[in-house]
XYZ file of N, CA and C in Angstrom:
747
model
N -1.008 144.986 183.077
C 0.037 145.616 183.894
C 0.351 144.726 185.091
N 1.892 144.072 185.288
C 2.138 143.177 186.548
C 2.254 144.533 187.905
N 1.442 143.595 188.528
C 1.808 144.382 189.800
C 2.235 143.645 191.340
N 3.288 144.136 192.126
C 4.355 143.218 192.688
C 4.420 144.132 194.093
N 4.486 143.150 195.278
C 4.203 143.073 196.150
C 5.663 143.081 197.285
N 6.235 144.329 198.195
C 7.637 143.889 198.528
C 7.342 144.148 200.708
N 8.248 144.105 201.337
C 8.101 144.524 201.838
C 9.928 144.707 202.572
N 9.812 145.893 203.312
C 11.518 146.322 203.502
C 11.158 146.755 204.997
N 11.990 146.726 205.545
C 12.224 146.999 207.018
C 13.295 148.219 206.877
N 12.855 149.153 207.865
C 14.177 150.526 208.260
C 15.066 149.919 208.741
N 15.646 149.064 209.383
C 17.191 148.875 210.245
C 17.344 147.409 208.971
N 18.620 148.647 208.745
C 19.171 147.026 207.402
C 19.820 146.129 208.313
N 19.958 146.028 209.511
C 20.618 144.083 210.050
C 18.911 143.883 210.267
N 18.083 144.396 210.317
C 16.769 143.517 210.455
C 16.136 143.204 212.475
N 17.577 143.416 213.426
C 17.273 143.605 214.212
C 16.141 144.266 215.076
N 15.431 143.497 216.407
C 14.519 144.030 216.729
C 14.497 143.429 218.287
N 14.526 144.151 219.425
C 14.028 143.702 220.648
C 12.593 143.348 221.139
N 12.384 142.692 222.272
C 10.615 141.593 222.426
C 10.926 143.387 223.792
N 9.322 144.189 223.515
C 8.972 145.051 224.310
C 7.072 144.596 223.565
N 6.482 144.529 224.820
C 7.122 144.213 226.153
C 8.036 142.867 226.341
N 7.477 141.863 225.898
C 8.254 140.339 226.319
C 8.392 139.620 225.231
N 6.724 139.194 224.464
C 6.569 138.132 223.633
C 5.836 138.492 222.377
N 6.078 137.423 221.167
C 5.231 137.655 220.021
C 4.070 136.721 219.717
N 3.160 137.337 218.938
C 1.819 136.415 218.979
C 1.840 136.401 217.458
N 1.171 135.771 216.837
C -0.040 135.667 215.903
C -0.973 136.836 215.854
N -0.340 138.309 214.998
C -1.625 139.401 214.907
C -1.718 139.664 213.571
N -2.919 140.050 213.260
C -3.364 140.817 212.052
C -3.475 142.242 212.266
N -3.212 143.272 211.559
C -3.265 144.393 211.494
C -3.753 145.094 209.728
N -4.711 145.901 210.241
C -5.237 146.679 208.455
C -4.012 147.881 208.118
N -3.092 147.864 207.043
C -2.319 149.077 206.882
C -2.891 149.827 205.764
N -3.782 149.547 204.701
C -4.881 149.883 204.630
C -5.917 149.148 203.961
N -6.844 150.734 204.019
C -8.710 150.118 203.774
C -8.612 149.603 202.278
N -9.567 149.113 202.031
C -10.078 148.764 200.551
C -10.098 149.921 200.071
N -9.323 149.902 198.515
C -9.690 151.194 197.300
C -9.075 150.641 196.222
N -8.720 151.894 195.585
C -7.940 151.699 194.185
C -6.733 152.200 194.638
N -5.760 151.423 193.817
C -4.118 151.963 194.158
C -3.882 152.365 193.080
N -2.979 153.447 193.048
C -2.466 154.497 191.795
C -1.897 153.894 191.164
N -1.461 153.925 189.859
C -0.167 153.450 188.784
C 1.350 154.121 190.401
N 1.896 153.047 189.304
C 3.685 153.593 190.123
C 3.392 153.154 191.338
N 4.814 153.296 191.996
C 5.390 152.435 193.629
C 4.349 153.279 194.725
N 3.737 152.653 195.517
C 2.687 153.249 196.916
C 3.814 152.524 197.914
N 3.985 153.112 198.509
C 4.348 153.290 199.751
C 3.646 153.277 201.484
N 3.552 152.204 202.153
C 2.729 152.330 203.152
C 3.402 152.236 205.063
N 3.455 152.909 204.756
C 4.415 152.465 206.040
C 3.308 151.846 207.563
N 4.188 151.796 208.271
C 3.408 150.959 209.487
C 4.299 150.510 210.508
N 3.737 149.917 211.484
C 4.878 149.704 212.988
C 3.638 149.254 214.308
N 4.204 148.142 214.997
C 3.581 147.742 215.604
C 4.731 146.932 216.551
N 3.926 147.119 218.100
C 4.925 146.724 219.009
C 4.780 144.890 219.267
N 5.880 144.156 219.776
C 5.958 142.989 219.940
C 5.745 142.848 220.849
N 4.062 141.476 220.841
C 3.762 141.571 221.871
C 2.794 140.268 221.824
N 2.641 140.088 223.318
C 2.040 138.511 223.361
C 0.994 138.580 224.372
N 0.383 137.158 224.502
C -0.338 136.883 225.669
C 0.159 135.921 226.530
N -0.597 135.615 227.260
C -0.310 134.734 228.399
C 1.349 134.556 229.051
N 1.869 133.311 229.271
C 3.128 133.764 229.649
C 4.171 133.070 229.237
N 3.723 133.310 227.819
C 5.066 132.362 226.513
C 5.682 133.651 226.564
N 7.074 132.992 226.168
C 8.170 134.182 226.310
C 8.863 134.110 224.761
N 9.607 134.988 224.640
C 9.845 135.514 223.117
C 11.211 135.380 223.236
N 11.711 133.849 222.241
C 13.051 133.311 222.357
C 13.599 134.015 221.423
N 15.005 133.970 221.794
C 15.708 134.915 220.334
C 16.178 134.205 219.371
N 16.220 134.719 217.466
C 16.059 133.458 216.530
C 17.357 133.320 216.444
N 16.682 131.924 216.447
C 17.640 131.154 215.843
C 17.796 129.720 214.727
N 18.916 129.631 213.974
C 18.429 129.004 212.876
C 19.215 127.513 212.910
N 18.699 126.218 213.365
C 19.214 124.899 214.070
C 18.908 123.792 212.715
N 19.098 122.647 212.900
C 18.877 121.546 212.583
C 17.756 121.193 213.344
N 17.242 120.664 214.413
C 16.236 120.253 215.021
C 15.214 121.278 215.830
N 15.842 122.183 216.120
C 14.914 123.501 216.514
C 15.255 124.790 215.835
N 14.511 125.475 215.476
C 14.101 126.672 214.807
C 13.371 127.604 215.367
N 13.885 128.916 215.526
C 13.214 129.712 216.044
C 12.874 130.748 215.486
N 12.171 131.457 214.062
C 12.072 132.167 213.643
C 11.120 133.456 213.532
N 11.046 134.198 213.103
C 9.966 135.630 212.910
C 9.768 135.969 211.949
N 8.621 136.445 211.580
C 8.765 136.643 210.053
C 6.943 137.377 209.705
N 7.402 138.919 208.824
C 6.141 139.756 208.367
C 5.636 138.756 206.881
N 4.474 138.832 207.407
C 3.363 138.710 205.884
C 2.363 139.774 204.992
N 2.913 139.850 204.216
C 1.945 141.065 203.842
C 1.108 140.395 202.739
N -0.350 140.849 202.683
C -1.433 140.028 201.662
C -1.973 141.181 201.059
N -2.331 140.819 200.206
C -2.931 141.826 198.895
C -4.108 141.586 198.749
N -5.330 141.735 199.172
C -6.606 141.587 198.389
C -6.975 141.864 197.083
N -6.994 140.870 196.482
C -7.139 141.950 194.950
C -8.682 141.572 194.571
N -9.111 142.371 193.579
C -10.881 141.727 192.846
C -10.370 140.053 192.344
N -11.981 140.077 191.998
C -12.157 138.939 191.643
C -11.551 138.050 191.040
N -11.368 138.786 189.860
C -10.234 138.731 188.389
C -9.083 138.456 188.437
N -8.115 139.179 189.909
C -6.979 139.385 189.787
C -6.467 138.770 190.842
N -5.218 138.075 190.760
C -4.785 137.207 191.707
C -4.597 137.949 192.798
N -4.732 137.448 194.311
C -4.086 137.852 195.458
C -2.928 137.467 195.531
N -1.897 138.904 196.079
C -0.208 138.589 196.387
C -0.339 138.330 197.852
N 1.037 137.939 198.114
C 1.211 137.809 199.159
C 2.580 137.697 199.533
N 3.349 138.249 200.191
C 5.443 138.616 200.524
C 5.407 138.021 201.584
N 6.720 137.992 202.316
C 7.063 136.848 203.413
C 8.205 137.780 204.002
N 8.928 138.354 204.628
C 10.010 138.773 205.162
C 10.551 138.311 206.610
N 11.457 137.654 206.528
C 11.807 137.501 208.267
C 12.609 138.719 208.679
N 12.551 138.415 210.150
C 13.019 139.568 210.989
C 14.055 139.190 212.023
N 15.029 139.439 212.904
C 15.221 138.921 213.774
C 14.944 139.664 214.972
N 14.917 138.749 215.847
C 14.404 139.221 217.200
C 15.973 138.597 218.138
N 16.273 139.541 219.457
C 17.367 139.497 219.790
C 16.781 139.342 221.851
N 17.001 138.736 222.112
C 16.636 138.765 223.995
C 17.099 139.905 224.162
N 16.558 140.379 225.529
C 16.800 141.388 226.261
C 18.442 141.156 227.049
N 19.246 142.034 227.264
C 21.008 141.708 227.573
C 20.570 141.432 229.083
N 21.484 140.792 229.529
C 21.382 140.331 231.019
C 21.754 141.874 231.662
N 21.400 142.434 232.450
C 21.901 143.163 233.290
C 23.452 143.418 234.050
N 23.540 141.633 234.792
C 25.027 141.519 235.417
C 25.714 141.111 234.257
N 27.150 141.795 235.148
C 28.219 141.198 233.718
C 28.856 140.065 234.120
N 29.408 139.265 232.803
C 29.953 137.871 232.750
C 31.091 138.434 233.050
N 31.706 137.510 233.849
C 32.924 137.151 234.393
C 33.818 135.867 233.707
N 34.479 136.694 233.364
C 35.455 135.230 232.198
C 35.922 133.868 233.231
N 35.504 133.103 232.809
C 36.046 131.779 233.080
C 36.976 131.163 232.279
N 38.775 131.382 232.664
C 39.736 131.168 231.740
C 39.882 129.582 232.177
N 39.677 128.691 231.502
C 40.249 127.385 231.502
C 41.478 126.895 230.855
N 42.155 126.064 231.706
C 43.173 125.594 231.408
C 43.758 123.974 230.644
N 44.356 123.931 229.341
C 44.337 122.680 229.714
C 45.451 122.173 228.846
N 45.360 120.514 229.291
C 47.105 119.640 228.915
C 46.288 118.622 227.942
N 46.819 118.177 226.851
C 46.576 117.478 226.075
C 47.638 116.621 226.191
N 47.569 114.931 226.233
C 48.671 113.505 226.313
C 47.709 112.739 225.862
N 48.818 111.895 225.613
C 48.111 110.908 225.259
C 47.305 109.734 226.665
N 47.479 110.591 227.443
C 46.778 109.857 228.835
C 45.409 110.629 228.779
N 45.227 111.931 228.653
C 44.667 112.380 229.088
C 43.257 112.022 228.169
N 43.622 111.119 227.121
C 42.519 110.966 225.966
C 41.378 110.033 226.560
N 40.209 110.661 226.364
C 39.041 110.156 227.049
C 38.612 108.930 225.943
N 38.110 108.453 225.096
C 37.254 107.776 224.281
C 38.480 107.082 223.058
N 39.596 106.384 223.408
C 40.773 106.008 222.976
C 40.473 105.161 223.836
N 40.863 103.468 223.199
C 40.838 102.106 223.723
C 42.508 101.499 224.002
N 43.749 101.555 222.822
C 45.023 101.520 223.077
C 45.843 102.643 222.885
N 45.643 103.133 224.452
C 46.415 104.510 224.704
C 48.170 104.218 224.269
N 48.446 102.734 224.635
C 50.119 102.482 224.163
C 50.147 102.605 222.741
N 49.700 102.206 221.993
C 49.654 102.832 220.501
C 49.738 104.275 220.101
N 49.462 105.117 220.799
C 49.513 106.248 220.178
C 50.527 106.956 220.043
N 50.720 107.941 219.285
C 52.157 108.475 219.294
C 52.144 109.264 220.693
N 53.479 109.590 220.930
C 53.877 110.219 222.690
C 53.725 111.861 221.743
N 52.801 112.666 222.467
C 52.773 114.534 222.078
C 51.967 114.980 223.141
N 52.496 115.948 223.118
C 51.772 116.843 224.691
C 51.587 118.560 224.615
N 50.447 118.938 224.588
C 49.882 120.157 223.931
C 49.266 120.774 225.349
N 49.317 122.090 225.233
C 48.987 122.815 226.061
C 48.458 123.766 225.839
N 47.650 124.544 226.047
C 46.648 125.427 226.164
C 45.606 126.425 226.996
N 44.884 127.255 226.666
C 44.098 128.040 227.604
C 43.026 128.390 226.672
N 41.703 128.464 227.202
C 40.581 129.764 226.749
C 40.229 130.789 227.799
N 40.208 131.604 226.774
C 40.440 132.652 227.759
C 38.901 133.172 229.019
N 38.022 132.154 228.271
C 36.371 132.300 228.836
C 35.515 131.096 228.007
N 35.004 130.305 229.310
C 33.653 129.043 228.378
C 32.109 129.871 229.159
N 32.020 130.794 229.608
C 30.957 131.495 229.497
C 31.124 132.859 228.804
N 30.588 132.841 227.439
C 30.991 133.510 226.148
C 30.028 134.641 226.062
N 30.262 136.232 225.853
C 29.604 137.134 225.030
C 29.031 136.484 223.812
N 27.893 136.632 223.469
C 27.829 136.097 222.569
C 28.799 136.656 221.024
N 28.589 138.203 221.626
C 28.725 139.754 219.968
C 29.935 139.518 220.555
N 30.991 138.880 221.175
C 32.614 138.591 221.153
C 33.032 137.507 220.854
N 34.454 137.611 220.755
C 34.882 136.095 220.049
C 35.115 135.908 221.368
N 35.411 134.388 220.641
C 36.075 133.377 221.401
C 37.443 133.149 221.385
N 38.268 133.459 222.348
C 39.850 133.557 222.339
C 40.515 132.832 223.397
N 41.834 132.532 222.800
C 42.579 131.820 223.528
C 43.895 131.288 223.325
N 44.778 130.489 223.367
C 45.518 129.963 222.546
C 46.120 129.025 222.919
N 46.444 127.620 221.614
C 47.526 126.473 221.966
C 48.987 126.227 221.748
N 49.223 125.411 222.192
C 50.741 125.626 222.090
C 51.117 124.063 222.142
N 51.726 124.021 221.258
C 52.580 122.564 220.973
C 53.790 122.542 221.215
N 53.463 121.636 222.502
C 55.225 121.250 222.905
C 56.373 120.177 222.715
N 55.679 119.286 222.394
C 56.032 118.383 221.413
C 55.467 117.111 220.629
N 55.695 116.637 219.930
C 55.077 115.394 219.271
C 55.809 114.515 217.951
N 55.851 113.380 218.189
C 56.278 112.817 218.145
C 56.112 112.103 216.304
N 54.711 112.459 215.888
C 54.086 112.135 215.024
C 53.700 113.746 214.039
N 54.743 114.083 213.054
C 54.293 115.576 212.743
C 52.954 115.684 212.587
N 52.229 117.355 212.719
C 51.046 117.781 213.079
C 50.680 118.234 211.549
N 49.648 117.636 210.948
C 48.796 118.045 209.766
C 48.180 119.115 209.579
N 47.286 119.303 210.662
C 46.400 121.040 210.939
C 45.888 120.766 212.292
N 45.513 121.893 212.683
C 44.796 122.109 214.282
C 43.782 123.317 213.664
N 42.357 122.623 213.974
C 41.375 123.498 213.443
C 40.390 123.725 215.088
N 39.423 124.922 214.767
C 38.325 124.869 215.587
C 37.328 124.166 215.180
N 35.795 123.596 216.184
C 35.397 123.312 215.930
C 34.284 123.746 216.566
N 33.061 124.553 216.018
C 31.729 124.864 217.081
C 30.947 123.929 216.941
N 30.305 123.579 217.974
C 28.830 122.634 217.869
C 27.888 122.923 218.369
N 26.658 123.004 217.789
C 25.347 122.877 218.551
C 25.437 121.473 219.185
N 24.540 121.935 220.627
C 24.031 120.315 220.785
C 22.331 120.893 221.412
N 21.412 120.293 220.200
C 19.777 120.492 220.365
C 19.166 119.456 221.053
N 18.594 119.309 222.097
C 17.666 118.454 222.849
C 16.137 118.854 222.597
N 15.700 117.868 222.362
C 14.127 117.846 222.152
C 13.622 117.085 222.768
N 12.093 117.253 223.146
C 11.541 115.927 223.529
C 10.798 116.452 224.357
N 9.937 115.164 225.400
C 8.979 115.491 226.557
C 9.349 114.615 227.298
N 8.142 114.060 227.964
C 8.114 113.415 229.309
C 8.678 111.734 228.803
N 8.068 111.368 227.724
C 8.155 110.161 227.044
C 9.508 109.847 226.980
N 10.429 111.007 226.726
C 11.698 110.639 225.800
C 12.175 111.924 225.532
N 13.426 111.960 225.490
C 14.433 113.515 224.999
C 15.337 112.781 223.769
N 15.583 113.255 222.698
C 16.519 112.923 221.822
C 17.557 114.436 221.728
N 18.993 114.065 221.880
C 20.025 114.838 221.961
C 21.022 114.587 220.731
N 21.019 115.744 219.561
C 21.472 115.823 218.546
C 22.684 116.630 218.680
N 24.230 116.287 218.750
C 25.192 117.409 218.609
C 25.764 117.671 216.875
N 25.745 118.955 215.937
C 25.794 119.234 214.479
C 26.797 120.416 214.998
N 27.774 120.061 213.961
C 28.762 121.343 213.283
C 28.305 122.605 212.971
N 28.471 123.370 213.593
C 28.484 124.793 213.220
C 29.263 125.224 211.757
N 30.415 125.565 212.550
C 31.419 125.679 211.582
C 32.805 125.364 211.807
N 33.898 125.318 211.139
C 35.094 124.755 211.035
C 36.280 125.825 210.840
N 37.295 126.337 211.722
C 37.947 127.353 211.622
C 39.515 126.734 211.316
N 40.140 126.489 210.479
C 41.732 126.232 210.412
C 42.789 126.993 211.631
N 43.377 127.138 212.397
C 43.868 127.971 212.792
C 45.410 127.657 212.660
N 45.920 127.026 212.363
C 47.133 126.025 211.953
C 46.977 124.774 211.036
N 48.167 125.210 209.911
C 48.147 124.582 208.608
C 49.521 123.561 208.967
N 49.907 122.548 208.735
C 51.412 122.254 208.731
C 51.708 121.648 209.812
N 53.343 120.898 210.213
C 54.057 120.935 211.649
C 54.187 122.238 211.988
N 53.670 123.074 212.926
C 53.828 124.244 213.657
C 55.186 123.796 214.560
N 55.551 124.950 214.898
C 57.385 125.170 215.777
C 56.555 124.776 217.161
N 57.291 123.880 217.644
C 57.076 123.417 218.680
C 57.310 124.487 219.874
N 56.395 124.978 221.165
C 56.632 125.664 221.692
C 56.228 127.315 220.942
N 55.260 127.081 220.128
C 54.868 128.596 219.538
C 53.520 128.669 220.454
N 53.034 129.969 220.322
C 51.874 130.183 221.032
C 50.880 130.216 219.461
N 49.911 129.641 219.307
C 49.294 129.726 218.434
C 47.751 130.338 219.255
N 47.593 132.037 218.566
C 45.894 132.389 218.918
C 44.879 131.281 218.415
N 43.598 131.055 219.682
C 42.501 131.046 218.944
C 41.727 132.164 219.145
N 41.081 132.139 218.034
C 39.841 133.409 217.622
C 38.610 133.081 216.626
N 37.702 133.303 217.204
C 36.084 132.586 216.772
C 35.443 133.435 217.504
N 34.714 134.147 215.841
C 33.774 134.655 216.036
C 32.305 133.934 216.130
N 31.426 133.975 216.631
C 30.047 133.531 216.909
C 29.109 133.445 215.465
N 28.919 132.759 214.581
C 27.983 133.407 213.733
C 26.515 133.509 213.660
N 26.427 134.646 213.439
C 24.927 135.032 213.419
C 23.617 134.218 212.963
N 22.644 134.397 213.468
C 21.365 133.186 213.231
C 21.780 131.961 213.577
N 22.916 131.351 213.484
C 23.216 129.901 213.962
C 23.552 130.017 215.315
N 23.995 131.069 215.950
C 24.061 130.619 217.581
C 22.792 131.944 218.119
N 22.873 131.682 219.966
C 21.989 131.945 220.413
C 22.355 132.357 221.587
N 21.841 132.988 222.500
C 22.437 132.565 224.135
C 21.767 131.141 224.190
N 22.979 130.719 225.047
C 21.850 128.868 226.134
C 20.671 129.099 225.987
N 19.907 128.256 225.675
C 18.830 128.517 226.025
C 18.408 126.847 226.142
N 16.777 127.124 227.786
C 16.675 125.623 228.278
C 15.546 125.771 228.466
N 14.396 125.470 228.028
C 13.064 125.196 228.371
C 12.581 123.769 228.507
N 11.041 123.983 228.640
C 10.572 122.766 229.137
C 10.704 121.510 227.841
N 10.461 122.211 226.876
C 10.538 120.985 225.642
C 11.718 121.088 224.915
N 12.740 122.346 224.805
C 13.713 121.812 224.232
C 14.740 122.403 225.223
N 16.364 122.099 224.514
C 17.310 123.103 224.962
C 18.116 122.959 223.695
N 18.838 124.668 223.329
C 20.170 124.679 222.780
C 21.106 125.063 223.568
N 22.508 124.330 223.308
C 23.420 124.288 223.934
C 24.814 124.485 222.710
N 25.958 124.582 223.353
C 26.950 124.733 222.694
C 28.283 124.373 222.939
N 29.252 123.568 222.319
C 30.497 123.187 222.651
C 31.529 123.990 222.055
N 32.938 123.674 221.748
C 33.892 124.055 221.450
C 34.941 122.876 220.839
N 35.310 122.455 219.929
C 36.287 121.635 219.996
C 37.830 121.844 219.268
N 38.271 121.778 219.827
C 40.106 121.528 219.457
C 40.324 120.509 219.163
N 40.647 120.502 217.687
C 41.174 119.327 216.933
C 42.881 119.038 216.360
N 43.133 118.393 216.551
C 44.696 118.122 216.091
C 44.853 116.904 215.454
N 44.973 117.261 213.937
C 44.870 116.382 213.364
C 46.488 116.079 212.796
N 47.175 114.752 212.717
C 48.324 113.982 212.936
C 48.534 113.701 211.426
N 49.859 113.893 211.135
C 49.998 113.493 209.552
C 49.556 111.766 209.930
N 49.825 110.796 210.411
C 49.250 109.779 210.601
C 47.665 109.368 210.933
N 47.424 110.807 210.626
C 45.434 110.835 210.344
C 44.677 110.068 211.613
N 45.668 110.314 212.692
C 44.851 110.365 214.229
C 44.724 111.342 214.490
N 43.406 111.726 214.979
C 42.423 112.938 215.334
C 42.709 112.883 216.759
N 43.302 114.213 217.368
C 43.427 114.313 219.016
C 42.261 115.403 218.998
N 40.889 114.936 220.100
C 40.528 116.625 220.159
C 40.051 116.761 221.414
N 39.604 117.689 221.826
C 39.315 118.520 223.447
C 38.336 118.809 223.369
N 37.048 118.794 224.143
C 36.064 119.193 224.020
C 35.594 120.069 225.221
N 34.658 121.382 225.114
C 34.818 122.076 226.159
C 33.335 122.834 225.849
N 32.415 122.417 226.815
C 31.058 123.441 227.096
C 30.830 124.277 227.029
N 30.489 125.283 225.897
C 29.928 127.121 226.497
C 29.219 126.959 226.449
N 28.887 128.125 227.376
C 27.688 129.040 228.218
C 27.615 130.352 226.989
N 26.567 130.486 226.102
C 26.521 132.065 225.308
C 25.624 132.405 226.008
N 25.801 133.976 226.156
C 24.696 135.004 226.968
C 25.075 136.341 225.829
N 23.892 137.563 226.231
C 24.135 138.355 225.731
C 24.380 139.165 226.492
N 24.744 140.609 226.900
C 24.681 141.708 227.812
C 25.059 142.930 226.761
């Protein structure tokens, strides 16, 4: 007779807050040694998150160079004879919300061909001049990101204007920090030459496990950008780059 080993959590997003602060490394008995009946046993159990000393309990997240994860083990003792199981389930864990509320920081901005930072022959480029706003670079995390551009003219028709999120992960110590910036994800928000002088929304949502609030400690930090891309039927890439701040409340 196979016998199979699961384990399920009550809140189907898996969500869970750090009370008091932090998580450790615990073992817990859910139960004693016996015999288990034919058919599904059922064991329930619950235990609070909790730590020692004064490591603090980051909220997960799922990176290229840092990882922050949680995750139940459940083990099976079996006799001699019979193999030991053993299940794996992650969980997520979410920070505590800031108390004060964020105050939107609407930024403004002009796209030229002057204004291009990391461009060597600015006279080469085609003459277009784009304009724009976000409406906040210190971001809710559980809200989008909104705003919108507007093309006022150009000279060279426009291919697509996409979003662009980025992590940027710092690691390291005293020796040395290495600073990795990786793609999140990629949002189209304009296909085509768009009508010059249209207001085009942006809207970006945050996605889950891949972002985080800021977060900056002693050995690492995650961080997060924004980029506006405008890509040129002549396959020159114009883009904007712009810092958020994610928090939760």
């Amino acid at each position: 007779m196979s016998v199979s080993l699961d384990i399920k959590l009550k809140r189907a997003n898996k969500v869970y807050h750090e009370g008091p602060i932090q998580l450790i490394s615990s073992n817990i008995e859910v139960a004693k040694a016996g015999k288990v009946p034919g058919g599904k046993t059922e064991i329930p159990f619950e235990f609070p998150l909790l730590t020692k000393g004064n490591k603090v309990l980051y909220e997960t997240y799922h990176g290229v160079f840092v990882n922050i994860q949680y995750s139940l083990r459940c083990d099976l003792k079996r006799s001699l004879l019979a193999k030991d199981l053993s299940r794996t389930c992650e969980f997520i864990v979410h920070s505590q919300p800031q108390k004060s509320k964020v105050v939107p920081t609407p930024v403004n901005f002009t796209i030229t061909p002057d204004t291009l930072q990391n461009t060597r022959e600015k006279s080469s480029l085609p003459k277009f001049l784009i304009r724009g706003h976000l409406d906040a670079t210190n971001c809710v995390i559980s809200q989008p990101l909104t705003g919108e551009v507007v093309v006022e003219n150009s000279e060279v028709p426009i291919k697509s204007i996409e979003l662009q999120l980025v992590r940027v992960e710092t690691c390291g110590c005293a020796e040395g920090y290495a600073r990795d910036a990786t793609e999140i994800q990629n949002i189209q928000i304009a296909e085509g030459d768009v009508c010059h002088g249209l207001s085009i929304p942006i809207y970006m949502v945050f996605p889950r496990l891949f972002t985080c609030p800021t977060l900056e400690t002693t050995n690492f930090k995650v961080e997060f950008e924004i980029n506006i891309v405008i890509v040129l039927h002549d396959d020159h890439l114009i883009t904007e780059n712009f810092p958020l701040k994610l928090c939760r409340v």
